[in-house]
């Protein structure tokens, strides 16, 4: 549901058929929701459905907006998918062997994904694999870029 700051309901945003795992606001003001129904949905700022993103084959864990306005989702299906801001499929990034827990856009535009498979993987902006399997001793739950030279994961 979309609420005003005074507590009144603006819109009931219906469409997902399983748990909604989260929502983000894009720089355009649009809203992206993502769900265990394997879809993302793009909504206007007023709660009107604009389009459905389909491409994942398992629960979607999260979504980020990249600096250029494209959207990157990651999932229990071991893939990341890059989408246009209008929901058009661009490419799938596949190299993890377990649930993807997150992704960070680095200062240089590269993408760093981290997973239950105990690895960090570095991708370029077009989704081309740059470095595989930077290994950890356990599943990686979070990663941040400290500066242009260093990244911290845990």
Tab-separated table of N, CA and C in Angstrom:
chain	number	residue	atom	x	y	z
A	1	UNK	N	0.842	-1.170	0.000
A	1	UNK	CA	0.000	0.000	0.000
A	1	UNK	C	0.891	1.239	0.000
A	2	UNK	N	0.441	2.242	-0.693
A	2	UNK	CA	1.136	3.520	-0.744
A	2	UNK	C	0.383	4.499	0.153
A	3	UNK	N	1.128	5.105	1.077
A	3	UNK	CA	0.523	5.980	2.084
A	3	UNK	C	1.014	7.414	1.925
A	4	UNK	N	0.166	8.351	2.257
A	4	UNK	CA	0.600	9.746	2.338
A	4	UNK	C	1.256	9.956	3.701
A	5	UNK	N	1.949	11.060	3.868
A	5	UNK	CA	2.606	11.333	5.145
A	5	UNK	C	1.607	11.609	6.263
A	6	UNK	N	0.353	11.918	5.910
A	6	UNK	CA	-0.657	12.125	6.952
A	6	UNK	C	-1.399	10.841	7.302
A	7	UNK	N	-0.987	9.715	6.692
A	7	UNK	CA	-1.542	8.420	7.072
A	7	UNK	C	-2.710	7.928	6.241
A	8	UNK	N	-3.061	8.640	5.178
A	8	UNK	CA	-4.164	8.164	4.345
A	8	UNK	C	-3.616	7.299	3.205
A	9	UNK	N	-4.380	6.305	2.825
A	9	UNK	CA	-3.981	5.387	1.763
A	9	UNK	C	-4.144	6.063	0.405
A	10	UNK	N	-3.064	6.088	-0.364
A	10	UNK	CA	-3.100	6.670	-1.701
A	10	UNK	C	-3.467	5.613	-2.725
A	11	UNK	N	-2.873	4.408	-2.554
A	11	UNK	CA	-3.082	3.358	-3.543
A	11	UNK	C	-2.810	1.995	-2.929
A	12	UNK	N	-3.604	1.014	-3.325
A	12	UNK	CA	-3.333	-0.380	-2.993
A	12	UNK	C	-2.639	-0.962	-4.215
A	13	UNK	N	-1.390	-1.341	-4.036
A	13	UNK	CA	-0.563	-1.807	-5.152
A	13	UNK	C	-0.621	-3.333	-5.186
A	14	UNK	N	-1.496	-3.852	-6.023
A	14	UNK	CA	-1.708	-5.289	-6.086
A	14	UNK	C	-1.090	-5.879	-7.345
A	15	UNK	N	-0.644	-7.136	-7.239
A	15	UNK	CA	-0.107	-7.804	-8.412
A	15	UNK	C	0.785	-8.980	-8.076
A	16	UNK	N	1.653	-8.831	-7.073
A	16	UNK	CA	2.510	-9.956	-6.699
A	16	UNK	C	1.642	-11.090	-6.153
A	17	UNK	N	2.057	-12.324	-6.415
A	17	UNK	CA	1.284	-13.483	-5.968
A	17	UNK	C	2.021	-14.293	-4.905
A	18	UNK	N	3.089	-13.743	-4.357
A	18	UNK	CA	3.816	-14.364	-3.263
A	18	UNK	C	4.383	-13.231	-2.412
A	19	UNK	N	5.146	-13.572	-1.392
A	19	UNK	CA	5.698	-12.563	-0.488
A	19	UNK	C	6.441	-11.466	-1.239
A	20	UNK	N	6.245	-10.239	-0.803
A	20	UNK	CA	7.024	-9.113	-1.322
A	20	UNK	C	8.265	-9.002	-0.435
A	21	UNK	N	9.431	-9.131	-1.041
A	21	UNK	CA	10.684	-9.146	-0.286
A	21	UNK	C	11.258	-7.758	-0.055
A	22	UNK	N	10.823	-6.778	-0.854
A	22	UNK	CA	11.315	-5.428	-0.657
A	22	UNK	C	10.865	-4.487	-1.745
A	23	UNK	N	11.277	-3.241	-1.575
A	23	UNK	CA	10.900	-2.183	-2.501
A	23	UNK	C	11.995	-1.127	-2.490
A	24	UNK	N	12.263	-0.516	-3.643
A	24	UNK	CA	13.189	0.614	-3.709
A	24	UNK	C	12.534	1.732	-4.519
A	25	UNK	N	12.961	2.948	-4.255
A	25	UNK	CA	12.538	4.090	-5.059
A	25	UNK	C	13.668	4.419	-6.024
A	26	UNK	N	13.329	4.546	-7.299
A	26	UNK	CA	14.314	4.907	-8.313
A	26	UNK	C	14.522	6.423	-8.333
A	27	UNK	N	15.587	6.857	-8.955
A	27	UNK	CA	15.883	8.292	-9.040
A	27	UNK	C	14.812	9.046	-9.827
A	28	UNK	N	14.041	8.333	-10.643
A	28	UNK	CA	12.958	8.943	-11.412
A	28	UNK	C	11.708	9.181	-10.570
A	29	UNK	N	11.690	8.605	-9.357
A	29	UNK	CA	10.501	8.668	-8.517
A	29	UNK	C	9.646	7.422	-8.625
A	30	UNK	N	9.897	6.597	-9.662
A	30	UNK	CA	9.180	5.331	-9.778
A	30	UNK	C	9.599	4.387	-8.659
A	31	UNK	N	8.836	3.341	-8.463
A	31	UNK	CA	9.052	2.370	-7.395
A	31	UNK	C	9.219	0.996	-8.018
A	32	UNK	N	10.180	0.209	-7.505
A	32	UNK	CA	10.336	-1.187	-7.923
A	32	UNK	C	10.121	-2.066	-6.707
A	33	UNK	N	9.170	-2.999	-6.821
A	33	UNK	CA	8.969	-4.009	-5.783
A	33	UNK	C	9.493	-5.332	-6.316
A	34	UNK	N	9.968	-6.191	-5.408
A	34	UNK	CA	10.486	-7.495	-5.822
A	34	UNK	C	9.981	-8.555	-4.853
A	35	UNK	N	9.829	-9.772	-5.397
A	35	UNK	CA	9.017	-10.733	-4.686
A	35	UNK	C	9.532	-12.160	-4.792
A	36	UNK	N	8.981	-12.996	-3.922
A	36	UNK	CA	9.216	-14.433	-4.005
A	36	UNK	C	8.454	-15.055	-5.169
A	37	UNK	N	7.634	-14.269	-5.875
A	37	UNK	CA	6.950	-14.789	-7.072
A	37	UNK	C	7.836	-14.700	-8.317
A	38	UNK	N	9.132	-14.365	-8.111
A	38	UNK	CA	10.149	-14.339	-9.164
A	38	UNK	C	10.032	-13.144	-10.104
A	39	UNK	N	9.251	-12.143	-9.717
A	39	UNK	CA	9.093	-10.962	-10.566
A	39	UNK	C	9.455	-9.690	-9.815
A	40	UNK	N	9.745	-8.658	-10.602
A	40	UNK	CA	9.859	-7.291	-10.119
A	40	UNK	C	8.711	-6.538	-10.779
A	41	UNK	N	8.214	-5.531	-10.105
A	41	UNK	CA	7.150	-4.713	-10.680
A	41	UNK	C	7.542	-3.251	-10.576
A	42	UNK	N	7.354	-2.547	-11.675
A	42	UNK	CA	7.647	-1.117	-11.741
A	42	UNK	C	6.333	-0.361	-11.594
A	43	UNK	N	6.316	0.542	-10.614
A	43	UNK	CA	5.120	1.325	-10.300
A	43	UNK	C	5.432	2.813	-10.452
A	44	UNK	N	4.428	3.580	-10.813
A	44	UNK	CA	4.593	5.036	-10.802
A	44	UNK	C	4.660	5.493	-9.347
A	45	UNK	N	5.047	6.731	-9.148
A	45	UNK	CA	5.100	7.293	-7.796
A	45	UNK	C	3.717	7.349	-7.154
A	46	UNK	N	2.672	7.182	-7.959
A	46	UNK	CA	1.293	7.211	-7.452
A	46	UNK	C	0.721	5.813	-7.275
A	47	UNK	N	1.573	4.783	-7.472
A	47	UNK	CA	1.140	3.406	-7.231
A	47	UNK	C	0.460	2.724	-8.398
A	48	UNK	N	0.622	3.255	-9.598
A	48	UNK	CA	0.029	2.635	-10.787
A	48	UNK	C	1.073	1.710	-11.419
A	49	UNK	N	0.685	0.464	-11.670
A	49	UNK	CA	1.601	-0.510	-12.258
A	49	UNK	C	1.967	-0.087	-13.677
A	50	UNK	N	3.275	-0.050	-13.944
A	50	UNK	CA	3.765	0.315	-15.273
A	50	UNK	C	4.201	-0.915	-16.067
A	51	UNK	N	4.908	-1.856	-15.410
A	51	UNK	CA	5.344	-3.064	-16.111
A	51	UNK	C	5.813	-4.108	-15.107
A	52	UNK	N	5.931	-5.336	-15.591
A	52	UNK	CA	6.428	-6.461	-14.795
A	52	UNK	C	7.734	-6.934	-15.426
A	53	UNK	N	8.767	-7.107	-14.607
A	53	UNK	CA	10.055	-7.634	-15.062
A	53	UNK	C	10.027	-9.135	-14.808
A	54	UNK	N	10.205	-9.935	-15.845
A	54	UNK	CA	10.229	-11.386	-15.693
A	54	UNK	C	11.531	-11.939	-16.248
A	55	UNK	N	12.172	-12.845	-15.492
A	55	UNK	CA	13.426	-13.427	-15.939
A	55	UNK	C	14.077	-14.311	-14.888
A	56	UNK	N	13.798	-14.043	-13.630
A	56	UNK	CA	14.346	-14.890	-12.570
A	56	UNK	C	13.523	-16.170	-12.453
A	57	UNK	N	14.174	-17.215	-11.920
A	57	UNK	CA	13.496	-18.512	-11.765
A	57	UNK	C	13.393	-18.929	-10.301
A	58	UNK	N	13.678	-18.008	-9.402
A	58	UNK	CA	13.532	-18.268	-7.968
A	58	UNK	C	13.338	-16.924	-7.275
A	59	UNK	N	13.144	-16.973	-5.950
A	59	UNK	CA	12.894	-15.755	-5.174
A	59	UNK	C	13.931	-14.680	-5.455
A	60	UNK	N	13.488	-13.451	-5.512
A	60	UNK	CA	14.395	-12.325	-5.720
A	60	UNK	C	14.817	-11.791	-4.354
A	61	UNK	N	16.137	-11.723	-4.152
A	61	UNK	CA	16.706	-11.318	-2.863
A	61	UNK	C	16.802	-9.809	-2.719
A	62	UNK	N	17.056	-9.112	-3.832
A	62	UNK	CA	17.225	-7.676	-3.738
A	62	UNK	C	17.383	-7.010	-5.086
A	63	UNK	N	17.375	-5.690	-5.051
A	63	UNK	CA	17.464	-4.855	-6.247
A	63	UNK	C	18.234	-3.595	-5.879
A	64	UNK	N	19.081	-3.135	-6.798
A	64	UNK	CA	19.699	-1.819	-6.645
A	64	UNK	C	19.538	-1.055	-7.956
A	65	UNK	N	19.553	0.264	-7.851
A	65	UNK	CA	19.604	1.104	-9.041
A	65	UNK	C	21.053	1.529	-9.225
A	66	UNK	N	21.566	1.346	-10.433
A	66	UNK	CA	22.934	1.769	-10.733
A	66	UNK	C	22.949	3.258	-11.070
A	67	UNK	N	24.124	3.839	-11.047
A	67	UNK	CA	24.233	5.292	-11.260
A	67	UNK	C	23.670	5.750	-12.601
A	68	UNK	N	23.699	4.881	-13.614
A	68	UNK	CA	23.177	5.275	-14.926
A	68	UNK	C	21.667	5.066	-15.048
A	69	UNK	N	21.016	4.642	-13.958
A	69	UNK	CA	19.567	4.475	-13.961
A	69	UNK	C	19.095	3.064	-14.282
A	70	UNK	N	20.008	2.180	-14.688
A	70	UNK	CA	19.591	0.797	-14.909
A	70	UNK	C	19.362	0.127	-13.558
A	71	UNK	N	18.659	-0.988	-13.601
A	71	UNK	CA	18.271	-1.713	-12.397
A	71	UNK	C	18.961	-3.068	-12.414
A	72	UNK	N	19.489	-3.493	-11.265
A	72	UNK	CA	20.155	-4.786	-11.150
A	72	UNK	C	19.489	-5.571	-10.033
A	73	UNK	N	18.943	-6.743	-10.380
A	73	UNK	CA	18.309	-7.609	-9.386
A	73	UNK	C	19.180	-8.836	-9.162
A	74	UNK	N	19.049	-9.430	-7.986
A	74	UNK	CA	19.798	-10.648	-7.662
A	74	UNK	C	18.870	-11.607	-6.920
A	75	UNK	N	19.173	-12.908	-7.065
A	75	UNK	CA	18.161	-13.883	-6.714
A	75	UNK	C	18.725	-15.165	-6.119
A	76	UNK	N	17.810	-15.955	-5.577
A	76	UNK	CA	18.120	-17.307	-5.113
A	76	UNK	C	18.422	-18.215	-6.300
A	77	UNK	N	18.146	-17.787	-7.526
A	77	UNK	CA	18.437	-18.607	-8.713
A	77	UNK	C	19.895	-18.498	-9.153
A	78	UNK	N	20.737	-17.826	-8.322
A	78	UNK	CA	22.180	-17.722	-8.541
A	78	UNK	C	22.553	-16.772	-9.670
A	79	UNK	N	21.620	-15.912	-10.075
A	79	UNK	CA	21.902	-14.953	-11.147
A	79	UNK	C	21.616	-13.524	-10.705
A	80	UNK	N	22.278	-12.622	-11.395
A	80	UNK	CA	21.957	-11.205	-11.323
A	80	UNK	C	21.406	-10.853	-12.700
A	81	UNK	N	20.405	-9.984	-12.750
A	81	UNK	CA	19.870	-9.566	-14.045
A	81	UNK	C	19.897	-8.045	-14.116
A	82	UNK	N	20.430	-7.557	-15.224
A	82	UNK	CA	20.485	-6.131	-15.501
A	82	UNK	C	19.287	-5.772	-16.373
A	83	UNK	N	18.542	-4.748	-15.961
A	83	UNK	CA	17.320	-4.300	-16.645
A	83	UNK	C	17.433	-2.817	-16.982
A	84	UNK	N	16.747	-2.404	-18.035
A	84	UNK	CA	16.599	-0.973	-18.278
A	84	UNK	C	15.659	-0.419	-17.212
A	85	UNK	N	15.622	0.886	-17.062
A	85	UNK	CA	14.725	1.493	-16.073
A	85	UNK	C	13.255	1.307	-16.430
A	86	UNK	N	12.987	0.857	-17.663
A	86	UNK	CA	11.612	0.573	-18.086
A	86	UNK	C	11.256	-0.903	-17.971
A	87	UNK	N	12.210	-1.722	-17.471
A	87	UNK	CA	11.934	-3.137	-17.256
A	87	UNK	C	12.339	-4.058	-18.384
A	88	UNK	N	13.090	-3.553	-19.337
A	88	UNK	CA	13.541	-4.409	-20.442
A	88	UNK	C	14.800	-5.162	-20.032
A	89	UNK	N	14.808	-6.478	-20.286
A	89	UNK	CA	15.946	-7.331	-19.973
A	89	UNK	C	17.157	-6.883	-20.787
A	90	UNK	N	18.307	-6.719	-20.117
A	90	UNK	CA	19.552	-6.380	-20.811
A	90	UNK	C	20.470	-7.589	-20.863
A	91	UNK	N	20.799	-8.152	-19.683
A	91	UNK	CA	21.660	-9.335	-19.654
A	91	UNK	C	21.567	-10.006	-18.294
A	92	UNK	N	21.912	-11.296	-18.269
A	92	UNK	CA	21.994	-12.058	-17.022
A	92	UNK	C	23.459	-12.304	-16.697
A	93	UNK	N	23.817	-12.152	-15.443
A	93	UNK	CA	25.180	-12.373	-14.966
A	93	UNK	C	25.167	-13.684	-14.182
A	94	UNK	N	25.871	-14.677	-14.709
A	94	UNK	CA	25.844	-16.011	-14.110
A	94	UNK	C	27.256	-16.502	-13.828
A	95	UNK	N	27.532	-16.777	-12.553
A	95	UNK	CA	28.785	-17.412	-12.173
A	95	UNK	C	28.721	-17.956	-10.753
A	96	UNK	N	27.814	-17.444	-9.937
A	96	UNK	CA	27.674	-17.945	-8.568
A	96	UNK	C	27.046	-19.339	-8.574
A	97	UNK	N	27.315	-20.093	-7.506
A	97	UNK	CA	26.759	-21.446	-7.397
A	97	UNK	C	25.812	-21.579	-6.211
A	98	UNK	N	25.367	-20.456	-5.662
A	98	UNK	CA	24.390	-20.465	-4.580
A	98	UNK	C	23.677	-19.114	-4.548
A	99	UNK	N	22.807	-18.967	-3.570
A	99	UNK	CA	22.005	-17.752	-3.396
A	99	UNK	C	22.902	-16.512	-3.376
A	100	UNK	N	22.520	-15.496	-4.124
A	100	UNK	CA	23.259	-14.225	-4.125
A	100	UNK	C	22.666	-13.339	-3.034
A	101	UNK	N	23.536	-12.882	-2.142
A	101	UNK	CA	23.096	-12.073	-1.004
A	101	UNK	C	23.117	-10.579	-1.273
A	102	UNK	N	23.875	-10.149	-2.292
A	102	UNK	CA	23.912	-8.724	-2.565
A	102	UNK	C	24.902	-8.375	-3.651
A	103	UNK	N	24.896	-7.103	-3.997
A	103	UNK	CA	25.802	-6.570	-5.015
A	103	UNK	C	26.069	-5.099	-4.699
A	104	UNK	N	27.281	-4.660	-5.005
A	104	UNK	CA	27.686	-3.271	-4.783
A	104	UNK	C	28.201	-2.720	-6.104
A	105	UNK	N	27.772	-1.496	-6.451
A	105	UNK	CA	28.372	-0.804	-7.591
A	105	UNK	C	29.576	-0.035	-7.066
A	106	UNK	N	30.757	-0.365	-7.593
A	106	UNK	CA	31.991	0.265	-7.143
A	106	UNK	C	32.176	1.635	-7.797
A	107	UNK	N	33.076	2.431	-7.251
A	107	UNK	CA	33.318	3.779	-7.760
A	107	UNK	C	33.718	3.787	-9.228
A	108	UNK	N	34.417	2.736	-9.677
A	108	UNK	CA	34.868	2.673	-11.070
A	108	UNK	C	33.800	2.119	-12.015
A	109	UNK	N	32.603	1.837	-11.498
A	109	UNK	CA	31.513	1.328	-12.320
A	109	UNK	C	31.409	-0.181	-12.351
A	110	UNK	N	32.437	-0.889	-11.873
A	110	UNK	CA	32.350	-2.347	-11.797
A	110	UNK	C	31.332	-2.750	-10.744
A	111	UNK	N	30.897	-3.994	-10.824
A	111	UNK	CA	29.916	-4.543	-9.892
A	111	UNK	C	30.570	-5.666	-9.100
A	112	UNK	N	30.318	-5.721	-7.802
A	112	UNK	CA	30.855	-6.767	-6.945
A	112	UNK	C	29.691	-7.490	-6.295
A	113	UNK	N	29.486	-8.757	-6.673
A	113	UNK	CA	28.407	-9.550	-6.094
A	113	UNK	C	28.971	-10.497	-5.049
A	114	UNK	N	28.137	-10.855	-4.077
A	114	UNK	CA	28.567	-11.755	-3.004
A	114	UNK	C	27.449	-12.738	-2.699
A	115	UNK	N	27.862	-13.939	-2.227
A	115	UNK	CA	26.934	-15.047	-2.253
A	115	UNK	C	27.133	-16.028	-1.093
A	116	UNK	N	26.146	-16.910	-0.944
A	116	UNK	CA	26.228	-18.036	-0.016
A	116	UNK	C	27.283	-19.047	-0.463
A	117	UNK	N	27.777	-18.950	-1.697
A	117	UNK	CA	28.816	-19.876	-2.179
A	117	UNK	C	30.216	-19.482	-1.700
A	118	UNK	N	30.288	-18.506	-0.774
A	118	UNK	CA	31.535	-18.049	-0.161
A	118	UNK	C	32.431	-17.263	-1.119
A	119	UNK	N	31.856	-16.691	-2.176
A	119	UNK	CA	32.673	-15.948	-3.127
A	119	UNK	C	32.164	-14.534	-3.347
A	120	UNK	N	33.111	-13.687	-3.746
A	120	UNK	CA	32.829	-12.371	-4.302
A	120	UNK	C	33.199	-12.469	-5.771
A	121	UNK	N	32.385	-11.899	-6.633
A	121	UNK	CA	32.680	-11.923	-8.067
A	121	UNK	C	32.622	-10.500	-8.594
A	122	UNK	N	33.633	-10.156	-9.381
A	122	UNK	CA	33.740	-8.822	-9.962
A	122	UNK	C	33.297	-8.869	-11.420
A	123	UNK	N	32.395	-7.964	-11.779
A	123	UNK	CA	31.838	-7.861	-13.134
A	123	UNK	C	32.109	-6.457	-13.654
A	124	UNK	N	32.235	-6.322	-14.976
A	124	UNK	CA	32.300	-4.965	-15.513
A	124	UNK	C	30.884	-4.444	-15.692
A	125	UNK	N	30.749	-3.208	-16.083
A	125	UNK	CA	29.447	-2.534	-16.177
A	125	UNK	C	28.501	-3.192	-17.185
A	126	UNK	N	29.054	-3.902	-18.169
A	126	UNK	CA	28.226	-4.577	-19.167
A	126	UNK	C	27.850	-5.995	-18.733
A	127	UNK	N	28.307	-6.410	-17.549
A	127	UNK	CA	27.982	-7.742	-17.052
A	127	UNK	C	28.978	-8.813	-17.456
A	128	UNK	N	30.154	-8.400	-17.928
A	128	UNK	CA	31.194	-9.356	-18.300
A	128	UNK	C	32.011	-9.690	-17.058
A	129	UNK	N	32.227	-10.984	-16.842
A	129	UNK	CA	32.986	-11.467	-15.701
A	129	UNK	C	34.421	-10.962	-15.753
A	130	UNK	N	34.882	-10.335	-14.664
A	130	UNK	CA	36.263	-9.835	-14.603
A	130	UNK	C	37.130	-10.709	-13.700
A	131	UNK	N	36.613	-11.084	-12.545
A	131	UNK	CA	37.350	-11.904	-11.589
A	131	UNK	C	36.380	-12.899	-10.973
A	132	UNK	N	36.752	-14.155	-10.942
A	132	UNK	CA	35.868	-15.162	-10.368
A	132	UNK	C	36.361	-15.616	-9.010
A	133	UNK	N	35.408	-15.945	-8.173
A	133	UNK	CA	35.658	-16.681	-6.959
A	133	UNK	C	36.658	-16.129	-5.972
A	134	UNK	N	36.601	-14.835	-5.676
A	134	UNK	CA	37.402	-14.323	-4.572
A	134	UNK	C	36.834	-14.977	-3.316
A	135	UNK	N	37.527	-15.974	-2.784
A	135	UNK	CA	36.950	-16.871	-1.787
A	135	UNK	C	37.015	-16.332	-0.367
A	136	UNK	N	36.024	-16.730	0.409
A	136	UNK	CA	35.940	-16.445	1.825
A	136	UNK	C	35.800	-17.779	2.553
A	137	UNK	N	35.931	-17.757	3.875
A	137	UNK	CA	35.811	-19.002	4.627
A	137	UNK	C	34.362	-19.359	4.947
A	138	UNK	N	33.444	-18.438	4.705
A	138	UNK	CA	32.027	-18.703	4.936
A	138	UNK	C	31.204	-17.856	3.978
A	139	UNK	N	29.881	-18.069	4.010
A	139	UNK	CA	29.023	-17.294	3.119
A	139	UNK	C	29.194	-15.804	3.401
A	140	UNK	N	29.071	-15.008	2.360
A	140	UNK	CA	29.294	-13.569	2.477
A	140	UNK	C	27.935	-12.874	2.561
A	141	UNK	N	27.733	-12.142	3.630
A	141	UNK	CA	26.449	-11.485	3.898
A	141	UNK	C	26.437	-10.015	3.520
A	142	UNK	N	27.634	-9.408	3.404
A	142	UNK	CA	27.687	-7.977	3.120
A	142	UNK	C	29.051	-7.621	2.545
A	143	UNK	N	29.097	-6.558	1.774
A	143	UNK	CA	30.356	-6.033	1.254
A	143	UNK	C	30.191	-4.536	1.040
A	144	UNK	N	31.257	-3.809	1.316
A	144	UNK	CA	31.268	-2.368	1.074
A	144	UNK	C	32.604	-1.980	0.469
A	145	UNK	N	32.585	-0.921	-0.311
A	145	UNK	CA	33.822	-0.372	-0.857
A	145	UNK	C	34.330	0.679	0.117
A	146	UNK	N	35.540	0.460	0.617
A	146	UNK	CA	36.131	1.405	1.568
A	146	UNK	C	36.728	2.600	0.860
A	147	UNK	N	37.409	2.335	-0.255
A	147	UNK	CA	37.998	3.364	-1.089
A	147	UNK	C	38.254	2.726	-2.456
A	148	UNK	N	38.906	3.425	-3.349
A	148	UNK	CA	39.114	2.916	-4.700
A	148	UNK	C	40.008	1.680	-4.738
A	149	UNK	N	40.683	1.372	-3.640
A	149	UNK	CA	41.625	0.255	-3.608
A	149	UNK	C	41.146	-0.931	-2.763
A	150	UNK	N	40.201	-0.709	-1.837
A	150	UNK	CA	39.867	-1.740	-0.856
A	150	UNK	C	38.369	-1.949	-0.690
A	151	UNK	N	38.031	-3.235	-0.521
A	151	UNK	CA	36.646	-3.634	-0.263
A	151	UNK	C	36.632	-4.499	0.983
A	152	UNK	N	35.609	-4.355	1.809
A	152	UNK	CA	35.465	-5.143	3.021
A	152	UNK	C	34.260	-6.050	2.855
A	153	UNK	N	34.429	-7.333	3.175
A	153	UNK	CA	33.305	-8.265	3.147
A	153	UNK	C	33.230	-9.011	4.466
A	154	UNK	N	32.020	-9.448	4.811
A	154	UNK	CA	31.837	-10.245	6.020
A	154	UNK	C	30.695	-11.225	5.800
